[in-house]
Amino acid sequence: MRKILQRPGGLLSASPVYSAKQIKSALRCVTDNQCQVANPQYPYMLADLYNLYSDQSRIELARRNGLFGTVGDTAPGKFGDCDFNSAYQLVEPRDAAKGNVARAIFYMHAEYGLPMVGQVQMFQQWNLLDPVDDEELARNDRIESIQGNRNRFIDDLTLAEQLKP
């Protein structure tokens, strides 16, 4: 069940970075039951807090089936009030969120053995462009207290450089 909250500027929802569709594709399953049989960790992948960020519902809907990538300044953003570009099923978050996206992708890859959804080198650049800030560190601490594990890519930025394209 998707939790939706109202705030000025629109509805917020818990938005996965590594989408359910991408997880199903990686596991080569169609239904939730098939996925759980294929990999008993499937429900944990969907509910992992390191993969979920609050997002405006209209943005989450626009990027739900897209891949993260570099769209560039020439592509018009669909959302004038948000620093977000999208073109042809490719979405580019604002610079201040790129590292967070990269570290979530790295985490899902390392934690669950999921393939990288996008270009490893691009995500490594995003990791350096947007280093971990105090808010992300505090989020890592809060999630650890709930989930019992940490995102090691938040704790050590150099781990991302060890990932092979």
Backbone as JSON, one array per atom type, in Angstrom:
{
  "sequence": "MRKILQRPGGLLSASPVYSAKQIKSALRCVTDNQCQVANPQYPYMLADLYNLYSDQSRIELARRNGLFGTVGDTAPGKFGDCDFNSAYQLVEPRDAAKGNVARAIFYMHAEYGLPMVGQVQMFQQWNLLDPVDDEELARNDRIESIQGNRNRFIDDLTLAEQLKP",
  "N": [[0.85, -1.18, 0.0], [0.58, 2.18, -0.82], [1.7, 5.01, 0.83], [0.39, 8.17, 1.13], [0.87, 11.61, 1.51], [-0.29, 14.9, 2.22], [0.95, 18.06, 1.29], [1.94, 21.53, 1.13], [2.12, 22.44, -2.25], [1.68, 19.97, -3.29], [0.82, 16.43, -3.33], [2.62, 14.0, -1.43], [4.51, 11.02, -1.84], [5.84, 7.77, -0.99], [8.53, 7.03, -2.78], [10.14, 4.71, -4.79], [13.6, 4.37, -5.58], [14.94, 2.37, -7.03], [12.87, 0.81, -8.97], [9.81, -1.15, -8.52], [9.09, -2.44, -10.86], [11.6, -2.63, -12.12], [12.9, -4.28, -10.29], [11.33, -6.62, -10.51], [11.89, -7.24, -13.18], [14.64, -7.78, -13.02], [14.57, -10.04, -11.42], [13.24, -11.69, -13.05], [10.43, -12.2, -13.09], [6.84, -11.94, -12.97], [4.54, -11.61, -11.36], [3.88, -10.72, -7.91], [3.86, -13.0, -6.27], [5.3, -14.87, -7.83], [7.76, -13.59, -7.82], [8.46, -13.66, -5.11], [8.77, -16.38, -4.75], [10.9, -16.81, -6.5], [12.87, -15.29, -5.28], [13.22, -15.08, -1.96], [13.82, -12.71, -0.65], [12.48, -10.71, -1.89], [10.11, -9.23, -0.87], [11.42, -7.66, 1.03], [13.14, -6.17, -0.51], [11.34, -4.48, -1.81], [10.37, -3.01, 0.35], [12.55, -1.83, 1.51], [13.97, 0.76, 3.25], [16.12, 2.33, 2.47], [15.86, 2.52, -0.21], [13.67, 4.05, -0.63], [12.28, 7.24, -1.04], [10.75, 10.33, -0.11], [8.59, 11.95, -2.37], [7.11, 14.23, -4.67], [3.94, 13.26, -5.68], [3.14, 13.56, -8.37], [5.57, 13.75, -9.69], [6.73, 11.32, -9.07], [5.0, 9.63, -10.43], [5.59, 10.38, -13.05], [8.22, 9.52, -13.37], [8.21, 6.87, -12.77], [8.53, 4.54, -14.44], [10.86, 5.13, -15.71], [14.38, 5.4, -16.48], [17.25, 6.44, -14.65], [19.32, 9.05, -15.73], [21.44, 11.25, -17.72], [19.9, 13.97, -18.91], [20.17, 16.55, -19.75], [20.34, 20.15, -20.33], [18.85, 20.99, -22.47], [16.57, 19.53, -22.69], [13.25, 20.01, -21.93], [11.98, 20.38, -18.65], [9.23, 18.72, -17.16], [8.07, 19.86, -15.07], [7.7, 22.89, -13.95], [8.08, 24.03, -11.42], [9.91, 22.49, -10.16], [13.18, 21.23, -9.93], [13.94, 19.22, -12.14], [14.42, 17.01, -14.78], [13.1, 15.38, -17.66], [12.97, 13.05, -20.3], [11.95, 10.98, -22.9], [11.59, 8.48, -21.38], [13.75, 8.76, -19.7], [15.15, 10.07, -16.83], [16.37, 12.85, -15.0], [17.56, 13.74, -11.96], [17.66, 16.65, -9.78], [20.79, 18.33, -9.17], [21.49, 18.32, -6.42], [20.35, 16.01, -5.52], [21.4, 13.91, -6.86], [23.58, 12.36, -5.88], [22.36, 11.02, -3.74], [20.52, 9.41, -5.12], [22.32, 7.82, -6.61], [23.7, 6.48, -4.52], [21.62, 5.0, -3.41], [21.02, 3.26, -5.54], [23.51, 1.91, -5.72], [23.49, 0.68, -3.21], [21.21, -1.07, -3.4], [22.14, -2.75, -5.37], [24.44, -3.9, -4.13], [23.38, -4.95, -1.74], [21.29, -6.69, -2.45], [22.07, -7.94, -4.77], [21.12, -7.01, -7.18], [21.06, -5.96, -10.61], [22.9, -3.13, -11.9], [20.99, -0.35, -12.67], [21.32, 1.5, -15.08], [24.08, 3.62, -16.02], [27.1, 2.78, -14.6], [29.4, 4.39, -14.36], [28.32, 6.96, -14.63], [26.72, 7.09, -12.32], [28.75, 6.92, -10.42], [30.0, 9.37, -10.87], [27.89, 11.07, -10.13], [27.8, 10.44, -7.43], [30.11, 11.67, -6.51], [29.63, 14.32, -7.28], [27.49, 15.11, -5.68], [28.08, 14.94, -2.63], [27.73, 13.1, 0.5], [25.6, 14.57, 2.88], [24.74, 16.21, 6.03], [22.03, 15.71, 6.48], [21.55, 13.36, 5.02], [23.26, 11.6, 6.36], [22.02, 11.59, 8.9], [19.59, 10.44, 8.17], [20.5, 7.9, 7.43], [21.28, 6.97, 9.97], [18.74, 6.97, 11.25], [17.33, 5.09, 9.7], [18.88, 2.84, 10.18], [18.28, 2.41, 12.87], [15.68, 1.52, 12.66], [15.65, -0.51, 10.67], [17.93, -1.99, 11.06], [20.31, -2.13, 9.64], [22.94, -0.52, 7.73], [23.49, 1.85, 5.05], [26.2, 1.29, 3.39], [27.43, 2.78, 1.42], [26.86, 5.34, 1.96], [28.24, 5.73, 4.31], [30.88, 5.41, 3.46], [32.22, 6.95, 0.91], [34.14, 6.14, -0.93], [33.71, 3.51, -1.59], [32.05, 3.3, -3.78], [33.7, 3.73, -5.95], [34.89, 1.32, -6.3], [33.14, -0.28, -7.64], [32.53, -2.0, -10.62], [32.14, -1.07, -14.06]],
  "CA": [[0.0, 0.0, 0.0], [1.35, 3.4, -0.95], [1.34, 6.04, 1.78], [0.39, 9.48, 0.48], [0.72, 12.72, 2.44], [-0.55, 16.19, 1.59], [1.78, 19.18, 1.72], [1.84, 22.62, 0.15], [2.83, 22.12, -3.47], [1.24, 18.7, -3.85], [0.84, 15.2, -2.54], [3.89, 13.3, -1.33], [4.41, 9.58, -1.72], [7.11, 7.06, -0.85], [8.91, 6.74, -4.15], [11.36, 3.9, -4.86], [14.64, 4.74, -6.55], [15.0, 1.17, -7.85], [11.43, 0.57, -9.02], [9.28, -2.52, -8.44], [9.18, -2.98, -12.21], [12.99, -2.97, -12.35], [13.19, -5.44, -9.45], [10.69, -7.77, -11.15], [12.64, -7.54, -14.39], [15.9, -8.38, -12.6], [14.27, -11.37, -10.88], [12.57, -12.42, -14.14], [9.12, -12.63, -12.62], [5.78, -11.01, -13.36], [3.67, -11.35, -10.22], [4.54, -10.68, -6.61], [4.04, -14.38, -5.81], [6.42, -15.44, -8.58], [9.0, -12.94, -7.36], [8.79, -14.14, -3.77], [9.27, -17.74, -4.93], [12.21, -16.68, -7.14], [13.81, -14.72, -4.32], [12.5, -14.78, -0.72], [14.11, -11.35, -0.2], [11.69, -9.77, -2.7], [9.34, -8.22, -0.1], [12.35, -6.76, 1.71], [13.62, -5.24, -1.54], [10.3, -3.47, -2.02], [10.14, -2.21, 1.55], [13.81, -1.33, 2.05], [13.88, 2.22, 3.42], [17.21, 3.01, 1.75], [15.42, 2.65, -1.6], [12.47, 4.88, -0.67], [12.39, 8.67, -0.72], [9.5, 11.06, -0.34], [8.61, 12.65, -3.65], [5.78, 14.68, -5.08], [3.27, 12.17, -6.39], [3.13, 13.77, -9.82], [6.92, 13.45, -10.18], [6.89, 9.87, -8.95], [4.25, 9.03, -11.54], [6.29, 10.67, -14.31], [9.48, 8.81, -13.47], [8.02, 5.51, -12.26], [9.08, 3.52, -15.33], [12.02, 5.65, -16.41], [15.72, 5.13, -15.97], [18.0, 7.64, -14.33], [20.38, 9.35, -16.68], [21.68, 12.66, -17.98], [18.99, 14.47, -19.95], [20.76, 17.79, -20.23], [19.57, 21.38, -20.19], [18.01, 21.24, -23.63], [15.29, 18.84, -22.52], [12.41, 20.77, -21.01], [11.4, 19.67, -17.53], [7.77, 18.72, -17.17], [7.61, 20.49, -13.84], [8.33, 24.19, -13.85], [8.41, 24.41, -10.05], [10.81, 21.49, -9.59], [14.42, 21.09, -10.67], [13.85, 17.82, -12.55], [14.26, 16.91, -16.23], [12.65, 14.08, -18.14], [12.81, 12.94, -21.75], [12.01, 9.64, -23.46], [11.79, 7.47, -20.33], [14.99, 9.03, -19.01], [14.93, 11.15, -15.86], [17.56, 13.39, -14.37], [17.21, 14.5, -10.76], [18.43, 17.86, -9.55], [22.16, 18.03, -8.75], [21.55, 18.08, -4.98], [19.77, 14.69, -5.22], [22.05, 12.88, -7.69], [24.37, 11.44, -5.04], [21.42, 10.19, -2.99], [20.03, 8.41, -6.07], [23.43, 6.9, -6.91], [23.98, 5.64, -3.36], [20.5, 4.06, -3.28], [21.24, 2.25, -6.58], [24.66, 1.12, -5.28], [23.04, -0.13, -2.07], [20.34, -2.16, -3.87], [23.02, -3.66, -6.11], [25.3, -4.62, -3.19], [22.6, -5.64, -0.7], [20.39, -7.72, -2.99], [22.6, -8.52, -5.99], [20.38, -6.53, -8.35], [21.96, -5.3, -11.58], [22.88, -1.66, -11.92], [20.0, 0.14, -13.64], [21.91, 2.73, -15.58], [25.52, 3.59, -16.25], [27.86, 2.8, -13.35], [30.3, 5.56, -14.34], [27.51, 8.15, -14.38], [26.36, 7.09, -10.9], [29.97, 7.24, -9.67], [30.16, 10.83, -10.98], [26.86, 11.68, -9.3], [28.22, 10.22, -6.05], [31.1, 12.71, -6.19], [29.01, 15.62, -7.49], [26.6, 15.38, -4.54], [28.55, 14.13, -1.5], [26.84, 12.89, 1.65], [25.44, 15.74, 3.75], [24.28, 15.88, 7.38], [20.67, 15.16, 6.39], [21.65, 11.97, 4.57], [23.85, 10.85, 7.47], [20.98, 11.42, 9.92], [18.64, 9.48, 7.61], [21.17, 6.61, 7.55], [21.16, 6.6, 11.38], [17.33, 6.66, 11.56], [16.97, 3.83, 9.05], [19.57, 1.77, 10.9], [17.54, 2.13, 14.11], [14.44, 0.83, 12.29], [15.87, -1.65, 9.79], [19.02, -2.79, 11.6], [21.51, -2.13, 8.8], [23.32, 0.79, 7.21], [23.91, 1.93, 3.66], [27.67, 1.46, 3.47], [27.86, 3.77, 0.43], [26.73, 6.64, 2.64], [29.32, 5.78, 5.3], [32.19, 5.43, 2.81], [32.05, 7.33, -0.5], [35.12, 5.5, -1.81], [33.23, 2.17, -2.0], [31.44, 3.4, -5.11], [34.74, 3.67, -6.97], [35.28, -0.08, -6.47], [32.17, -0.94, -8.5], [33.0, -2.1, -12.0], [31.12, -0.84, -15.08]],
  "C": [[0.89, 1.24, 0.0], [0.82, 4.44, 0.03], [1.46, 7.4, 1.09], [0.09, 10.55, 1.52], [0.47, 14.0, 1.65], [0.41, 17.23, 2.15], [1.59, 20.32, 0.74], [2.67, 22.28, -1.08], [2.47, 20.76, -4.03], [1.3, 17.55, -2.87], [2.24, 14.61, -2.54], [3.62, 11.81, -1.25], [5.8, 9.0, -1.51], [7.47, 6.52, -2.23], [10.18, 5.89, -4.18], [12.33, 4.43, -5.9], [14.79, 3.59, -7.55], [13.58, 0.64, -7.86], [11.05, -0.9, -8.91], [9.36, -3.19, -9.81], [10.62, -3.42, -12.52], [13.4, -4.19, -11.53], [12.59, -6.7, -10.07], [11.45, -8.19, -12.41], [13.95, -8.25, -14.04], [15.7, -9.81, -12.09], [13.6, -12.27, -11.91], [11.26, -13.05, -13.67], [8.1, -11.56, -12.99], [4.92, -10.63, -12.16], [4.48, -11.3, -8.93], [4.8, -12.08, -6.08], [5.2, -15.05, -6.52], [7.75, -14.88, -8.08], [9.42, -13.47, -5.99], [9.3, -15.58, -3.83], [10.69, -17.68, -5.51], [13.27, -16.18, -6.17], [13.04, -14.33, -3.06], [12.77, -13.37, -0.17], [13.26, -10.3, -0.92], [10.88, -8.78, -1.86], [10.24, -7.22, 0.63], [12.93, -5.74, 0.73], [12.62, -4.1, -1.74], [10.16, -2.5, -0.85], [11.4, -1.58, 2.12], [13.8, 0.2, 2.07], [15.0, 2.98, 2.72], [16.85, 3.24, 0.29], [14.23, 3.59, -1.74], [12.77, 6.31, -0.24], [11.03, 9.31, -0.91], [9.66, 11.88, -1.61], [7.21, 13.16, -3.92], [5.17, 13.59, -5.95], [3.3, 12.34, -7.89], [4.5, 13.51, -10.43], [7.16, 11.95, -10.14], [6.17, 9.16, -10.09], [4.98, 9.22, -12.86], [7.56, 9.84, -14.47], [9.39, 7.33, -13.1], [8.68, 4.45, -13.15], [10.3, 3.99, -16.11], [13.31, 5.18, -15.78], [16.38, 6.45, -15.64], [19.12, 7.81, -15.34], [20.56, 10.84, -16.82], [20.83, 13.08, -19.16], [19.57, 15.72, -20.57], [19.81, 18.97, -20.13], [18.63, 21.63, -21.35], [16.66, 20.57, -23.53], [14.43, 19.63, -21.53], [11.9, 19.88, -19.89], [9.89, 19.76, -17.6], [7.2, 19.52, -16.0], [8.35, 21.79, -13.62], [8.77, 24.56, -12.46], [9.38, 23.44, -9.39], [12.01, 21.33, -10.51], [14.6, 19.62, -11.06], [13.63, 17.79, -14.05], [13.89, 15.5, -16.62], [12.52, 14.13, -19.65], [12.94, 11.48, -22.15], [12.35, 8.56, -22.43], [13.13, 7.6, -19.62], [14.73, 10.2, -18.08], [16.24, 11.56, -15.22], [17.15, 14.2, -13.15], [18.06, 15.77, -10.66], [19.81, 17.47, -8.99], [22.26, 17.65, -7.28], [20.96, 16.73, -4.59], [20.51, 13.57, -5.96], [22.85, 11.88, -6.86], [23.47, 10.5, -4.25], [20.88, 9.07, -3.88], [21.11, 7.37, -6.34], [23.68, 5.95, -5.74], [22.85, 4.64, -3.08], [20.65, 2.93, -4.31], [22.4, 1.34, -6.18], [24.25, 0.16, -4.16], [22.19, -1.31, -2.53], [21.15, -3.2, -4.63], [23.83, -4.52, -5.13], [24.49, -5.47, -2.21], [21.83, -6.83, -1.26], [20.9, -8.35, -4.29], [21.84, -8.12, -7.24], [21.36, -5.87, -9.33], [21.86, -3.79, -11.47], [21.9, -1.23, -13.01], [20.46, 1.51, -14.12], [23.42, 2.55, -15.7], [26.28, 3.77, -14.94], [28.72, 4.05, -13.27], [29.52, 6.85, -14.07], [27.14, 8.23, -12.9], [27.58, 7.39, -10.02], [30.24, 8.75, -9.72], [29.14, 11.54, -10.11], [27.22, 11.57, -7.82], [29.22, 11.29, -5.6], [30.52, 14.11, -6.3], [28.18, 16.05, -6.28], [27.03, 14.51, -3.36], [27.52, 14.06, -0.38], [26.8, 14.16, 2.49], [24.89, 15.27, 5.1], [22.89, 15.25, 7.37], [20.71, 13.68, 5.98], [22.28, 11.07, 5.64], [22.82, 10.58, 8.56], [19.94, 10.41, 9.45], [19.21, 8.07, 7.71], [21.06, 6.08, 8.98], [19.73, 6.19, 11.72], [16.91, 5.32, 10.95], [17.65, 2.66, 9.75], [18.81, 1.41, 12.17], [16.24, 1.37, 13.85], [14.73, -0.52, 11.63], [17.02, -2.55, 10.25], [20.26, -2.9, 10.72], [21.76, -0.72, 8.28], [23.59, 0.7, 5.71], [25.39, 2.27, 3.68], [28.2, 2.49, 2.48], [27.67, 5.19, 0.94], [27.89, 6.8, 3.63], [30.7, 5.93, 4.66], [32.02, 5.7, 1.32], [33.0, 6.6, -1.44], [34.67, 4.11, -2.26], [32.66, 2.2, -3.4], [32.48, 3.27, -6.21], [35.2, 2.22, -7.23], [34.31, -0.86, -7.36], [32.65, -0.88, -9.94], [31.87, -1.85, -12.99], [30.81, -2.1, -15.87]]
}
